JSON list of C-alpha atoms in Angstrom, two decimals:
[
{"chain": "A", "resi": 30, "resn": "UNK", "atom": "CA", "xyz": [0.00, 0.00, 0.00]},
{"chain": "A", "resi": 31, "resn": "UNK", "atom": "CA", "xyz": [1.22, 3.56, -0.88]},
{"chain": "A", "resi": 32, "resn": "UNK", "atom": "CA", "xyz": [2.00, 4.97, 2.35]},
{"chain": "A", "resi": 33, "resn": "UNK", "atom": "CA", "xyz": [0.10, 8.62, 2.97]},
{"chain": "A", "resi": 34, "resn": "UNK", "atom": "CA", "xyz": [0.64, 11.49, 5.22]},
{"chain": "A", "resi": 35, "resn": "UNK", "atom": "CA", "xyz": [-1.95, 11.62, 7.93]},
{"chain": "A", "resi": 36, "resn": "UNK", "atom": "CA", "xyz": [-3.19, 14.97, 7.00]},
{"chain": "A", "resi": 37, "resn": "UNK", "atom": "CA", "xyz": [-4.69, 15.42, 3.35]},
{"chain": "A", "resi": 38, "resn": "UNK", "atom": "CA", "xyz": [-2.62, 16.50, 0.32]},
{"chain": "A", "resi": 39, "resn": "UNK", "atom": "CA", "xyz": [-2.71, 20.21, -0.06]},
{"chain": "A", "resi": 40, "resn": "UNK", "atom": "CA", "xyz": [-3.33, 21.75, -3.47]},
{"chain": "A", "resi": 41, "resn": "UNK", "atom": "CA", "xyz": [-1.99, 25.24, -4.64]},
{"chain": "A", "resi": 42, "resn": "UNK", "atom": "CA", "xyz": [-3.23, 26.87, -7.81]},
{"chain": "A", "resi": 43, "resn": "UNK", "atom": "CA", "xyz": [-0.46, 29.60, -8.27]},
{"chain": "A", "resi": 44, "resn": "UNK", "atom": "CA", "xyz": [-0.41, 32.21, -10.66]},
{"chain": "A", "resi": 45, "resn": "UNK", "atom": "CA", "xyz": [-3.68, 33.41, -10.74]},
{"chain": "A", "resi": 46, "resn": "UNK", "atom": "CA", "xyz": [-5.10, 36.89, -12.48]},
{"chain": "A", "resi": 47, "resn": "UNK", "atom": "CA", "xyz": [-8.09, 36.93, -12.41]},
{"chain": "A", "resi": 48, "resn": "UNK", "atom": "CA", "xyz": [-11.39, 36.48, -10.17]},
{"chain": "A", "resi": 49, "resn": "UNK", "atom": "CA", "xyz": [-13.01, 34.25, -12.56]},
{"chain": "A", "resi": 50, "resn": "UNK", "atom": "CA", "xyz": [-9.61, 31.47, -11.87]},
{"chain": "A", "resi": 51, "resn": "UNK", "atom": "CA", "xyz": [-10.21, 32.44, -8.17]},
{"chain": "A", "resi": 52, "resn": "UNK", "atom": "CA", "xyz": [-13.49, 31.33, -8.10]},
{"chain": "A", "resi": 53, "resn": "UNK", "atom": "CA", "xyz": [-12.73, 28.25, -10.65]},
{"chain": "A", "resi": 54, "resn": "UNK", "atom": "CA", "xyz": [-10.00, 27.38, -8.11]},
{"chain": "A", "resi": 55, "resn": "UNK", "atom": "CA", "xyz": [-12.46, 27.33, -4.93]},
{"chain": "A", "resi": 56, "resn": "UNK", "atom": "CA", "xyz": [-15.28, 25.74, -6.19]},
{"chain": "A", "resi": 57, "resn": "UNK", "atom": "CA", "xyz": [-13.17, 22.86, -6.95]},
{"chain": "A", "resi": 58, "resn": "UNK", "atom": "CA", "xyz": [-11.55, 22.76, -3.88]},
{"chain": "A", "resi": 59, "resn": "UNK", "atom": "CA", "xyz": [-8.15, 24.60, -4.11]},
{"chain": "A", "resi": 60, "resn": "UNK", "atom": "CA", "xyz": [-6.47, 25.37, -0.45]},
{"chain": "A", "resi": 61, "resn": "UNK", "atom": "CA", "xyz": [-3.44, 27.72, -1.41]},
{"chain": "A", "resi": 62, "resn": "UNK", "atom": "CA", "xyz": [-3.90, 30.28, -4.46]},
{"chain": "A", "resi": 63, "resn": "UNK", "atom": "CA", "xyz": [-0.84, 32.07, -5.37]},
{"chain": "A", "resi": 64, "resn": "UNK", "atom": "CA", "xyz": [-0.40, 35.82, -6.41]},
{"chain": "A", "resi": 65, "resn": "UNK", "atom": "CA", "xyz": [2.72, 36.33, -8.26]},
{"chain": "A", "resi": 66, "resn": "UNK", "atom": "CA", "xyz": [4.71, 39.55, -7.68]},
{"chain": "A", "resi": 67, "resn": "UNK", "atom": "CA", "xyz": [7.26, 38.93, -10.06]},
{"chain": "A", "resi": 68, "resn": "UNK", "atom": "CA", "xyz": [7.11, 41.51, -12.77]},
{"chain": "A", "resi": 69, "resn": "UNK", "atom": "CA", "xyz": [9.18, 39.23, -15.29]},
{"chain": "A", "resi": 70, "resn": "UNK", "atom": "CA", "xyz": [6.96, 36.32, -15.03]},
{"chain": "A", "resi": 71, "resn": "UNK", "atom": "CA", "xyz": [3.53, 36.14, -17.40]},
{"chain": "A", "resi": 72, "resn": "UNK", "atom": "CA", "xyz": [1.49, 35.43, -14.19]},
{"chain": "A", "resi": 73, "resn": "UNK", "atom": "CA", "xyz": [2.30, 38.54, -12.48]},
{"chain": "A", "resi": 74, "resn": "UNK", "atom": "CA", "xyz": [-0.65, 40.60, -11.10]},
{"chain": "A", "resi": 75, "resn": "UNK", "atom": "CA", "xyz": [-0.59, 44.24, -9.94]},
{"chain": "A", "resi": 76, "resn": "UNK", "atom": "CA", "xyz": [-1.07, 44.20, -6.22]},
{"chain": "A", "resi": 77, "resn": "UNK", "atom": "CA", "xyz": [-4.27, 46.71, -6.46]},
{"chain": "A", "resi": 78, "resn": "UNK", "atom": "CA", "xyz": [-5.82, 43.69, -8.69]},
{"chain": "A", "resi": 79, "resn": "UNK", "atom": "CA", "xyz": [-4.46, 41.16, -6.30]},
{"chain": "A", "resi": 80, "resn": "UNK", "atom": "CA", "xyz": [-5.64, 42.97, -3.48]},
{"chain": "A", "resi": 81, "resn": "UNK", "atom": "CA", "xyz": [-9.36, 42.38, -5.03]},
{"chain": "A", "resi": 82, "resn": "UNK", "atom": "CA", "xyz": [-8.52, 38.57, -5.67]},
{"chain": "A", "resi": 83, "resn": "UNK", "atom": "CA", "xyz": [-7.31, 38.27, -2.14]},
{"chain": "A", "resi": 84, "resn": "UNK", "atom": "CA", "xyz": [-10.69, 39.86, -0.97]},
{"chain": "A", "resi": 85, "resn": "UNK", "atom": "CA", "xyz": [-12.34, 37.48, -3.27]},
{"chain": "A", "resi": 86, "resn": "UNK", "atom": "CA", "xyz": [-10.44, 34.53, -1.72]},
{"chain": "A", "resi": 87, "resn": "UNK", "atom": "CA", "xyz": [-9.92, 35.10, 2.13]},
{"chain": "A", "resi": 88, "resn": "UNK", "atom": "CA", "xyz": [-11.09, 32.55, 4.48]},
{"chain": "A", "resi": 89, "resn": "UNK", "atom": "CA", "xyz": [-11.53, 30.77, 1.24]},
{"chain": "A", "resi": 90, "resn": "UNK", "atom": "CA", "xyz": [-8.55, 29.39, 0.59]},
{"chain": "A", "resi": 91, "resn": "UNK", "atom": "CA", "xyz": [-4.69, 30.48, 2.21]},
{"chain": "A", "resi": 92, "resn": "UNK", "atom": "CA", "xyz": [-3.62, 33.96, 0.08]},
{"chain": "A", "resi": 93, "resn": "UNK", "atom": "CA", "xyz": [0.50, 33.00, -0.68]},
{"chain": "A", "resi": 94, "resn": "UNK", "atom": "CA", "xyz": [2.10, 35.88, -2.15]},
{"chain": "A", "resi": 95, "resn": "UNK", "atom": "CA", "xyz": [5.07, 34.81, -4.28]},
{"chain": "A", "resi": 96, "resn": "UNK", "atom": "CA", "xyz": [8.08, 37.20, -4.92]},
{"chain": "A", "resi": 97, "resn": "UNK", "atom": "CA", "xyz": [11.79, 36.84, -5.66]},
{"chain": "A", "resi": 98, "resn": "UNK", "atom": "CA", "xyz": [14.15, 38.44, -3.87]},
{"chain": "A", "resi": 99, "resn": "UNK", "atom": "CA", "xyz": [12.02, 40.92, -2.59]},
{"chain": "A", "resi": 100, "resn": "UNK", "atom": "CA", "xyz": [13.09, 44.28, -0.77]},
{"chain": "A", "resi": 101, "resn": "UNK", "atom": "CA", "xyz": [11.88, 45.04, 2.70]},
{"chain": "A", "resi": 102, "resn": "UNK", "atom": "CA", "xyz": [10.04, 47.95, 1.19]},
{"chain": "A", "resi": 103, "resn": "UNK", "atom": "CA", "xyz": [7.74, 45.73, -1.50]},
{"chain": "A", "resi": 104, "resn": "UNK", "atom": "CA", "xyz": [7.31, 43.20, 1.05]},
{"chain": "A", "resi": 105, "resn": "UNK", "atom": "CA", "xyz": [5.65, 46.40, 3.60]},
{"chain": "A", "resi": 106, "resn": "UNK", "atom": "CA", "xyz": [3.66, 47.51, 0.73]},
{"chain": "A", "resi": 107, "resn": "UNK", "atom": "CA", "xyz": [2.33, 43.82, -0.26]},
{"chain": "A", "resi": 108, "resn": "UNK", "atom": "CA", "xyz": [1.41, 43.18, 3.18]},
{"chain": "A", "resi": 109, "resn": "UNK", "atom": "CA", "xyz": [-1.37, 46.23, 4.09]},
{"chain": "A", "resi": 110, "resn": "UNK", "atom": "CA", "xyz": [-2.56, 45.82, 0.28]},
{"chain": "A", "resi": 111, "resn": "UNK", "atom": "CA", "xyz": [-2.86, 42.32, -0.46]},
{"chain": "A", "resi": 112, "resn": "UNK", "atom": "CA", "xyz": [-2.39, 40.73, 3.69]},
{"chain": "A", "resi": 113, "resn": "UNK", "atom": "CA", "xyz": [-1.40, 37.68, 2.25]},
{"chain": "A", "resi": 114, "resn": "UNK", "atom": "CA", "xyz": [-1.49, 34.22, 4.61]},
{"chain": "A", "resi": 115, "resn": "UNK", "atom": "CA", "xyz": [2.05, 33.67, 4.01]},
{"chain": "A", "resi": 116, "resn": "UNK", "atom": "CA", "xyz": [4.97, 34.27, 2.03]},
{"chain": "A", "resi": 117, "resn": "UNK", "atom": "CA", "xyz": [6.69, 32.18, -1.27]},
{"chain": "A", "resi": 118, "resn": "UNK", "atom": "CA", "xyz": [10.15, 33.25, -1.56]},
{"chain": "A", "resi": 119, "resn": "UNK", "atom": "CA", "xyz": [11.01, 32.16, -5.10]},
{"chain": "A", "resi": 120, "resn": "UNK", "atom": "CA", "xyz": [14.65, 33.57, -5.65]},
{"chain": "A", "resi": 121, "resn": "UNK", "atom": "CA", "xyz": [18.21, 32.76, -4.11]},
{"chain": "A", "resi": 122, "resn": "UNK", "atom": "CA", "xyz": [17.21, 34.23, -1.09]},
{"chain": "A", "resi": 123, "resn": "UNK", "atom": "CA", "xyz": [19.84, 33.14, 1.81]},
{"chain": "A", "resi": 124, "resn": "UNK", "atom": "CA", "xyz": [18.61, 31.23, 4.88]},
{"chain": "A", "resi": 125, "resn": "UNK", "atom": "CA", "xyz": [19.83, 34.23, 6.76]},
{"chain": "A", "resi": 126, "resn": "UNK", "atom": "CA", "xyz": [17.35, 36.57, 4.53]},
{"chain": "A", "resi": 127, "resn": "UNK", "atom": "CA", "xyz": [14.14, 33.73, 5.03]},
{"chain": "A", "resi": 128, "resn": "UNK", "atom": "CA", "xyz": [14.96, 33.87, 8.95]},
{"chain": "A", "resi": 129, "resn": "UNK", "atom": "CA", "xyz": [14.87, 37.70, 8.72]},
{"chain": "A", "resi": 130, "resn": "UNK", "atom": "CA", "xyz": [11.83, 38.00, 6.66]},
{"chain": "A", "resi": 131, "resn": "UNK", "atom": "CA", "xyz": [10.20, 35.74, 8.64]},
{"chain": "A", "resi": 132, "resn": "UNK", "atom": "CA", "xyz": [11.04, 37.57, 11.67]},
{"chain": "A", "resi": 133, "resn": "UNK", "atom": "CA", "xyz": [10.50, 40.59, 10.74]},
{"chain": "A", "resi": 134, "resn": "UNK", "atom": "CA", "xyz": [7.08, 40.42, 8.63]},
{"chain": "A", "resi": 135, "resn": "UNK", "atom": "CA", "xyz": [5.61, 37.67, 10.99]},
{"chain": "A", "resi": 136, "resn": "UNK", "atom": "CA", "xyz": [4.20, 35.56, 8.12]},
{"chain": "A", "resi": 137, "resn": "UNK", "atom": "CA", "xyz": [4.60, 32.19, 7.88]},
{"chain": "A", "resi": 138, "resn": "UNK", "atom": "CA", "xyz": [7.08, 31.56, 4.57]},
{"chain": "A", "resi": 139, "resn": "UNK", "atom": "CA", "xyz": [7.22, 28.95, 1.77]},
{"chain": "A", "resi": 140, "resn": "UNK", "atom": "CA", "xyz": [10.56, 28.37, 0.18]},
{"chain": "A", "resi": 141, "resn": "UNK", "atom": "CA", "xyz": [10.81, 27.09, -3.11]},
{"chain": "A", "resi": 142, "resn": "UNK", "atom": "CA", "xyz": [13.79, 25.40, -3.86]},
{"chain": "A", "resi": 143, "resn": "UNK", "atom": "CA", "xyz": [14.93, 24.20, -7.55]},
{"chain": "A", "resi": 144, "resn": "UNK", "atom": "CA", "xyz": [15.69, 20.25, -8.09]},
{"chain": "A", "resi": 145, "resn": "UNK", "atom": "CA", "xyz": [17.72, 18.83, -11.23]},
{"chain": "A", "resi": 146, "resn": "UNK", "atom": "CA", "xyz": [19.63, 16.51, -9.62]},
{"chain": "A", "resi": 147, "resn": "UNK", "atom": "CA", "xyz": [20.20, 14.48, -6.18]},
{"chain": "A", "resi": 148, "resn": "UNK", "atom": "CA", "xyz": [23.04, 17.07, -4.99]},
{"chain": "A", "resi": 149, "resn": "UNK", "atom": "CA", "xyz": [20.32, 20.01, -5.30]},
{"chain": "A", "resi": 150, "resn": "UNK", "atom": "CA", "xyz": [18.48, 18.38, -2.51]},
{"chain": "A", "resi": 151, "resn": "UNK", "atom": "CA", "xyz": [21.87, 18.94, -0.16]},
{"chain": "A", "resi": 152, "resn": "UNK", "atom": "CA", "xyz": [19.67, 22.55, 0.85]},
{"chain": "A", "resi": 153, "resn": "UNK", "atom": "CA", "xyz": [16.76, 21.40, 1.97]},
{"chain": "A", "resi": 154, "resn": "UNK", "atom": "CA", "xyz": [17.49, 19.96, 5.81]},
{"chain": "A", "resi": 155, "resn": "UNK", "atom": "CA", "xyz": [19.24, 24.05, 6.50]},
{"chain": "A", "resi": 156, "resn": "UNK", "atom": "CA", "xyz": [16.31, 25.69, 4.97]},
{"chain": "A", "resi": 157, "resn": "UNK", "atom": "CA", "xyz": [13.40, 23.33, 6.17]},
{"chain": "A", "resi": 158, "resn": "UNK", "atom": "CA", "xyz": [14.82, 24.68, 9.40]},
{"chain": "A", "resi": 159, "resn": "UNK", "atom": "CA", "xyz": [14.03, 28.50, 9.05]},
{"chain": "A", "resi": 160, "resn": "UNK", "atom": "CA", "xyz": [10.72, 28.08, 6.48]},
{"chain": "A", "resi": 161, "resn": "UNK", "atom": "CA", "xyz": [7.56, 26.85, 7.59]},
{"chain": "A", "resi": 162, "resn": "UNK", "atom": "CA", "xyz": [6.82, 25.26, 4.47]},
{"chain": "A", "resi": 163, "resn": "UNK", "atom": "CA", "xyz": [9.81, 23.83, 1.60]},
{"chain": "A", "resi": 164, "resn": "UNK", "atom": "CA", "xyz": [8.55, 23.82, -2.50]},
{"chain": "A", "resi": 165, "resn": "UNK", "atom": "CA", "xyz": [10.40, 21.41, -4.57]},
{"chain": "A", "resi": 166, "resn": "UNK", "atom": "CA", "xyz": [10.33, 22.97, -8.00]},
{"chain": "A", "resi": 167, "resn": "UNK", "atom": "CA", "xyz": [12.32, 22.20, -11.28]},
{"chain": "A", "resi": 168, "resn": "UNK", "atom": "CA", "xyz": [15.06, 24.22, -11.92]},
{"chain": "A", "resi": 169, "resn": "UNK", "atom": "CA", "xyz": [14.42, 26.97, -15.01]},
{"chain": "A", "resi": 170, "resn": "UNK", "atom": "CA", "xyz": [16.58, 26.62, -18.33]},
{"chain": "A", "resi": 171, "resn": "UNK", "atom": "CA", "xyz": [19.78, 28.64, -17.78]},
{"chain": "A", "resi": 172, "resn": "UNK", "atom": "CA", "xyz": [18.66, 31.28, -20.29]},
{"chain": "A", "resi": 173, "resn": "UNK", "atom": "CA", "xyz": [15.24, 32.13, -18.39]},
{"chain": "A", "resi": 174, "resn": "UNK", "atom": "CA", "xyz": [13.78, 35.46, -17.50]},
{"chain": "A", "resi": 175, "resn": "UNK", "atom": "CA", "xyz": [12.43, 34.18, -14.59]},
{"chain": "A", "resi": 176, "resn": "UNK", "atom": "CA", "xyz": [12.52, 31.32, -11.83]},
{"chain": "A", "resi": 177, "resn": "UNK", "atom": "CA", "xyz": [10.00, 28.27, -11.84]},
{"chain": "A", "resi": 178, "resn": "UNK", "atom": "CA", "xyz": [9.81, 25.03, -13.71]},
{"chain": "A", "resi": 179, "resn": "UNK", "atom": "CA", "xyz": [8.61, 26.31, -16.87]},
{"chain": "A", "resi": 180, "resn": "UNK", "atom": "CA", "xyz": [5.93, 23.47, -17.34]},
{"chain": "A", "resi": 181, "resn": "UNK", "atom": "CA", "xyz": [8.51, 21.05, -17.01]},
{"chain": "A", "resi": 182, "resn": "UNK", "atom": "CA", "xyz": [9.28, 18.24, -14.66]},
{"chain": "A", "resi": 183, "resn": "UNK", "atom": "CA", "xyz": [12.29, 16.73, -12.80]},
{"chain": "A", "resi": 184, "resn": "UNK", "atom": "CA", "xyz": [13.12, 13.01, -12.51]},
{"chain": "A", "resi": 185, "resn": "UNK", "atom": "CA", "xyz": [11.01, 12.40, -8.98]},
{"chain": "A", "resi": 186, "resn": "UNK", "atom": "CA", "xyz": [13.62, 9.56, -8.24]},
{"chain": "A", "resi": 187, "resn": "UNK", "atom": "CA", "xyz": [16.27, 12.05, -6.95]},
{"chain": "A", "resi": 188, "resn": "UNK", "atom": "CA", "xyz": [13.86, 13.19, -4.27]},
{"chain": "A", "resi": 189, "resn": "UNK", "atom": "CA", "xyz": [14.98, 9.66, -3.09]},
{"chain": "A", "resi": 190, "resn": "UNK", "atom": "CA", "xyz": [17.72, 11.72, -1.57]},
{"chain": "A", "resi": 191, "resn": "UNK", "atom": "CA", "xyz": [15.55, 13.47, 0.98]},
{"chain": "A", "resi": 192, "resn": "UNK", "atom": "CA", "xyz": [15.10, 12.84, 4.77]},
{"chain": "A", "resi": 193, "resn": "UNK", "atom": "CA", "xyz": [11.98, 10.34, 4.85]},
{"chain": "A", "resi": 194, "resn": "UNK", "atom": "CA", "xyz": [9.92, 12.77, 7.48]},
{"chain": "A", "resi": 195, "resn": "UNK", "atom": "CA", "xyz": [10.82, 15.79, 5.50]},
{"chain": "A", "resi": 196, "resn": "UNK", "atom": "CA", "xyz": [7.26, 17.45, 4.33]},
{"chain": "A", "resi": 197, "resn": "UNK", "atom": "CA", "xyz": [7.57, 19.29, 1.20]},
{"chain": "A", "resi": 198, "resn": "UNK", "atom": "CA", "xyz": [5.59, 20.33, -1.85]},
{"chain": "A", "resi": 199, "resn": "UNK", "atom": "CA", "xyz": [6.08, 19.36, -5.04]},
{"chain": "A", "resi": 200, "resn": "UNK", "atom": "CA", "xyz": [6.21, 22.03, -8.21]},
{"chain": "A", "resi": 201, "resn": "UNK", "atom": "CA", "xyz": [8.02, 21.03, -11.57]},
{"chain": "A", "resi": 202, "resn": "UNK", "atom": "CA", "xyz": [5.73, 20.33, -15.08]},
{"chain": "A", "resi": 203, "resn": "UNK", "atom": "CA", "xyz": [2.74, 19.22, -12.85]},
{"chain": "A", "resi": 204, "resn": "UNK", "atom": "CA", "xyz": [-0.34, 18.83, -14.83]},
{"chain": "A", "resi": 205, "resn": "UNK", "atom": "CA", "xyz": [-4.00, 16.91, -14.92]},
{"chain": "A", "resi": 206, "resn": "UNK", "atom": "CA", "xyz": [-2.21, 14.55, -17.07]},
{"chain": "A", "resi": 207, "resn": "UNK", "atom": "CA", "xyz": [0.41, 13.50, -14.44]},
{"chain": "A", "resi": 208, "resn": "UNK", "atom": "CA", "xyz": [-0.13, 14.83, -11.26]},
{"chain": "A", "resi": 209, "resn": "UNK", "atom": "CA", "xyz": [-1.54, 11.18, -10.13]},
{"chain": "A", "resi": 210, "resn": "UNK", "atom": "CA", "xyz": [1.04, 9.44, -10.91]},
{"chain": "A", "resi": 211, "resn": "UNK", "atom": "CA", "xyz": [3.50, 11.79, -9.20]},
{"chain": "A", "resi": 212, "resn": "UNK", "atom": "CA", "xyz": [1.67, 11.82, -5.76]},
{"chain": "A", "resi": 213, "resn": "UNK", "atom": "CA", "xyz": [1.47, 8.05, -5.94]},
{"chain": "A", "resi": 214, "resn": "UNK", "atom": "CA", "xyz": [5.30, 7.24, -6.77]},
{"chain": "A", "resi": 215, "resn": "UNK", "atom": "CA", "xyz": [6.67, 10.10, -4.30]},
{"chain": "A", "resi": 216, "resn": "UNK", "atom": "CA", "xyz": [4.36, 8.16, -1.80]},
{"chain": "A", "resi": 217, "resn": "UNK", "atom": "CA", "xyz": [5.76, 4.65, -2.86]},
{"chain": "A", "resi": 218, "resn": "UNK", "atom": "CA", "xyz": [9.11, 6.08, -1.86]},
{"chain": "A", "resi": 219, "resn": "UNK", "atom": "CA", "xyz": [8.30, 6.68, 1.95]},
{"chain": "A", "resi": 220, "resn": "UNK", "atom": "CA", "xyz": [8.18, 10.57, 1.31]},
{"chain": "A", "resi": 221, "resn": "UNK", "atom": "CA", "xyz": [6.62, 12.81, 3.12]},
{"chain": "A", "resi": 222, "resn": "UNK", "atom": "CA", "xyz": [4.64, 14.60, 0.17]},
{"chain": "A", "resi": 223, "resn": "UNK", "atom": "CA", "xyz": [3.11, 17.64, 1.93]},
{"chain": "A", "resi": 224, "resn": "UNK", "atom": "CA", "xyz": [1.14, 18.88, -1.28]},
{"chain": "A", "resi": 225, "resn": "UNK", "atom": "CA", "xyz": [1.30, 20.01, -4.80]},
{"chain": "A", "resi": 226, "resn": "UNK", "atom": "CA", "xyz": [2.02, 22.96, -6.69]},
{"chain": "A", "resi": 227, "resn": "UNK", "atom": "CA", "xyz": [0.66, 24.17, -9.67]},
{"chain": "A", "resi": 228, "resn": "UNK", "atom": "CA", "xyz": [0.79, 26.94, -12.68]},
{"chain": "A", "resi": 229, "resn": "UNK", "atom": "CA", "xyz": [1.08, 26.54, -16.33]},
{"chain": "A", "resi": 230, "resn": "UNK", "atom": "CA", "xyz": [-0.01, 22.91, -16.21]},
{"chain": "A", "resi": 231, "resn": "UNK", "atom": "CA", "xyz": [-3.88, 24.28, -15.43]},
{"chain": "A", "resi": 232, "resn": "UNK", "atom": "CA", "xyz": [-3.65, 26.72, -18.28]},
{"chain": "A", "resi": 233, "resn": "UNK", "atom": "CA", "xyz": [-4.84, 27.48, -21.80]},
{"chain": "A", "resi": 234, "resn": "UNK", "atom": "CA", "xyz": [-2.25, 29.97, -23.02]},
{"chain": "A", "resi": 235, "resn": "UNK", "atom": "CA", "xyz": [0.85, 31.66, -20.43]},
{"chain": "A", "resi": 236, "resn": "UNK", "atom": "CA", "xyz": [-1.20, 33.20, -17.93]},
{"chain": "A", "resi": 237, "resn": "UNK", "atom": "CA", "xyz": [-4.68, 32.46, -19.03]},
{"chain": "A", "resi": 238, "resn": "UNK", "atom": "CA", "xyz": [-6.43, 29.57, -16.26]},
{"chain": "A", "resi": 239, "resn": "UNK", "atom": "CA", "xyz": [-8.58, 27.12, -17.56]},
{"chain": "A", "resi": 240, "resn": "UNK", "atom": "CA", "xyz": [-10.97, 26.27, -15.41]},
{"chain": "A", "resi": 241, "resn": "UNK", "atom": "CA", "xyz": [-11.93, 22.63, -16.72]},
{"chain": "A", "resi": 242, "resn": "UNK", "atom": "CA", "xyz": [-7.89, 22.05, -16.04]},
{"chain": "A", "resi": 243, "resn": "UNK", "atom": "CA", "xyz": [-7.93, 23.33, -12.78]},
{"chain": "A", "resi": 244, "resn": "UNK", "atom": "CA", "xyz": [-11.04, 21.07, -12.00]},
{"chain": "A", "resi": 245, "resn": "UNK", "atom": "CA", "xyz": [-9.07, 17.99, -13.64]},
{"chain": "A", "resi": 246, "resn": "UNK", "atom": "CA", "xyz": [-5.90, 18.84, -11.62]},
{"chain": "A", "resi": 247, "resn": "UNK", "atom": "CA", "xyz": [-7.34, 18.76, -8.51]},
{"chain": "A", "resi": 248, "resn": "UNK", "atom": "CA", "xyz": [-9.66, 15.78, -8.87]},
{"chain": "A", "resi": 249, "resn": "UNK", "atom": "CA", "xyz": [-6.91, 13.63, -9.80]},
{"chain": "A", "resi": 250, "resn": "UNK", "atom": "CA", "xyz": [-4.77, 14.77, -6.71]},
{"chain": "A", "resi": 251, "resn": "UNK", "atom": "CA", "xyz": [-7.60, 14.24, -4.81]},
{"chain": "A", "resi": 252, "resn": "UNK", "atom": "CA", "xyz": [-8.24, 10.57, -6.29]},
{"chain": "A", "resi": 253, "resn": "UNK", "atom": "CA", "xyz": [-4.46, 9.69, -6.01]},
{"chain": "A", "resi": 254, "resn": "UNK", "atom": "CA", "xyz": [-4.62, 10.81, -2.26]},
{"chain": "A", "resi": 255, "resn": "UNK", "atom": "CA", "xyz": [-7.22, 8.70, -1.40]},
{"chain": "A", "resi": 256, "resn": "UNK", "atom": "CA", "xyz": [-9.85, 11.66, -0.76]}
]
């Protein structure tokens, strides 16, 4: 039997613009949506629109605002606009910097963390330690504008590598498609899969949600988490 965690599998629909993929996202049962503050990235939203979504969305589902690398000074003005659940630090942000922001913003944080290979994973224990939550994500082609698996996935097997009680999320090429299958094999590994995290694999076009996709996604995480 696959082994499970004992709480349920946590789904994130990141990258949302609009209230019409908020509301797709709810009604089929999304717990994280994310708001992406990185101007370089076709899923960013202004944070006067976001602020709206949020409104939209809280008590809903948890309100993760995603930046990279963020100043002190976007981070103060994302906060009384947008008052986001928690934080998803998406950039090569020291542990020192995620202890800080954490300290000083009070928010829980998410760090996001690219995987190619085992030796990525090396990371994970030091900054598992200061984050309240830890994203497993593919690691973006060298030549990208901006961080994030770019719809594509990494070879699950080198999460093999990983403390067995670790909880993390998984990010990376997820889709409707394939999102099953990954819950079930990071499960028949003895991992502690926390949730899953996705973006382009719920959309028609960059940027644009589908909500049939985003219903399909999260059925089949549901189904392969034996909700």
């Amino acid at each position: 039997m696959t082994p499970r965690s004992a709480l349920p599998l946590l789904v994130k629909i990141c990258g949302v613009r609009t209230a019409e993929a908020v509301e797709a996202a709810i009604a089929a049962g999304a717990d994280m949506l994310g708001l992406n503050f990185h101007p370089a990235s076709p899923r960013y939203v202004e944070p006067g629109m976001a602020a709206d979504l949020a409104r939209r969305a809280r008590g809903r589902a948890a309100i993760v605002a995603l930046a990279v690398e963020p100043a002190d000074a976007q981070l103060s003005a994302l906060r009384s606009a947008v008052a986001p659940d928690l934080w998803q630090f998406h950039g090569a942000e020291s542990l020192e910097r995620i202890r800080d922001l954490r300290a000083v913003f009070g928010l829980p944080v998410m760090k996001a963390l690219g995987v190619a290979t085992a030796a990525d994973l090396a990371a994970v224990p030091a900054y598992a330690a200061v984050s309240d939550r830890i994203l497993l994500d593919a690691k973006p082609p060298k030549d990208a504008a901006y961080p994030g698996g770019h719809g594509r996935a990494f070879d699950w097997g080198v999460l093999a590598a990983l403390p067995p009680g670790l909880p993390f999320m998984l990010s990376g090429g997820l889709a409707p498609e394939n999102v099953g299958g990954a819950i079930r094999t990071i499960r028949a590994m003895g991992l502690n899969l926390a949730g899953v995290d996705v973006s382009s694999g719920v959309e028609s076009a960059p940027g644009v949600k589908d909500p049939a996709r985003i219903s399909a996604f999260i059925a089949a995480a549901r189904e392969a988490d034996g909700v």
